[in-house]
């Protein structure tokens, strides 16, 4: 059986939002699945000494703000950077990890719904009640999702996710791993597809 594609991401990464909308379709074309791996970029940045692209010097930050929207349009998506950006996504990531255990087949849909909502409106992406509504919309128990936000099991699981990402050299999102080969950024999806088609290049 072929390995799943690892998709490491933070829910408030604009480029992860763009890639998340199509990566499962890409994987399916080559008989693969996607292993959704939520991570907190804040934890990664503390280790690497980096930071959000919008907090770089103005000439760089302005470029990235423009590129977020342009890259979304190129992918046939809409994107409006929220007024409250970036925000913490610890609850969102914990619910995602809980969902991977409860209904793994719905994890991708959850990721797409949450990121689409966040980048097309000022939704409280880290609010447990809002997340419960998203989960209920998937015909799952929203109250259990709220409980997962405070559950030590999922707090520990998310901390381990971040530690694993750092140990593996992940420094941005989306970070896509195919057969041990790492690709950073939604603009690397064509390279991911070539790798899937040929096994290497």
CSV table of N, CA, C and O in Angstrom, one decimal, residues 37 77 183-184 188 195:
chain,number,residue,atom,x,y,z
A,37,UNK,N,-2.0,16.9,9.3
A,37,UNK,CA,-1.1,17.1,10.4
A,37,UNK,C,-1.1,18.6,10.9
A,37,UNK,O,-0.3,19.4,10.5
A,77,UNK,N,-9.8,30.5,-6.2
A,77,UNK,CA,-10.4,30.6,-4.8
A,77,UNK,C,-10.5,32.1,-4.5
A,77,UNK,O,-9.8,33.0,-5.1
A,183,UNK,N,8.2,19.2,0.6
A,183,UNK,CA,7.9,20.3,-0.3
A,183,UNK,C,7.2,21.4,0.5
A,183,UNK,O,6.3,21.1,1.2
A,184,UNK,N,7.7,22.6,0.4
A,184,UNK,CA,7.2,23.7,1.2
A,184,UNK,C,6.4,24.7,0.3
A,184,UNK,O,7.0,25.2,-0.6
A,188,UNK,N,4.3,24.5,-4.6
A,188,UNK,CA,5.1,23.3,-4.9
A,188,UNK,C,4.2,22.1,-5.3
A,188,UNK,O,4.6,21.0,-5.6
A,195,UNK,N,6.2,14.3,-8.7
A,195,UNK,CA,6.8,13.2,-7.9
A,195,UNK,C,5.9,12.0,-7.8
A,195,UNK,O,6.3,10.9,-7.8
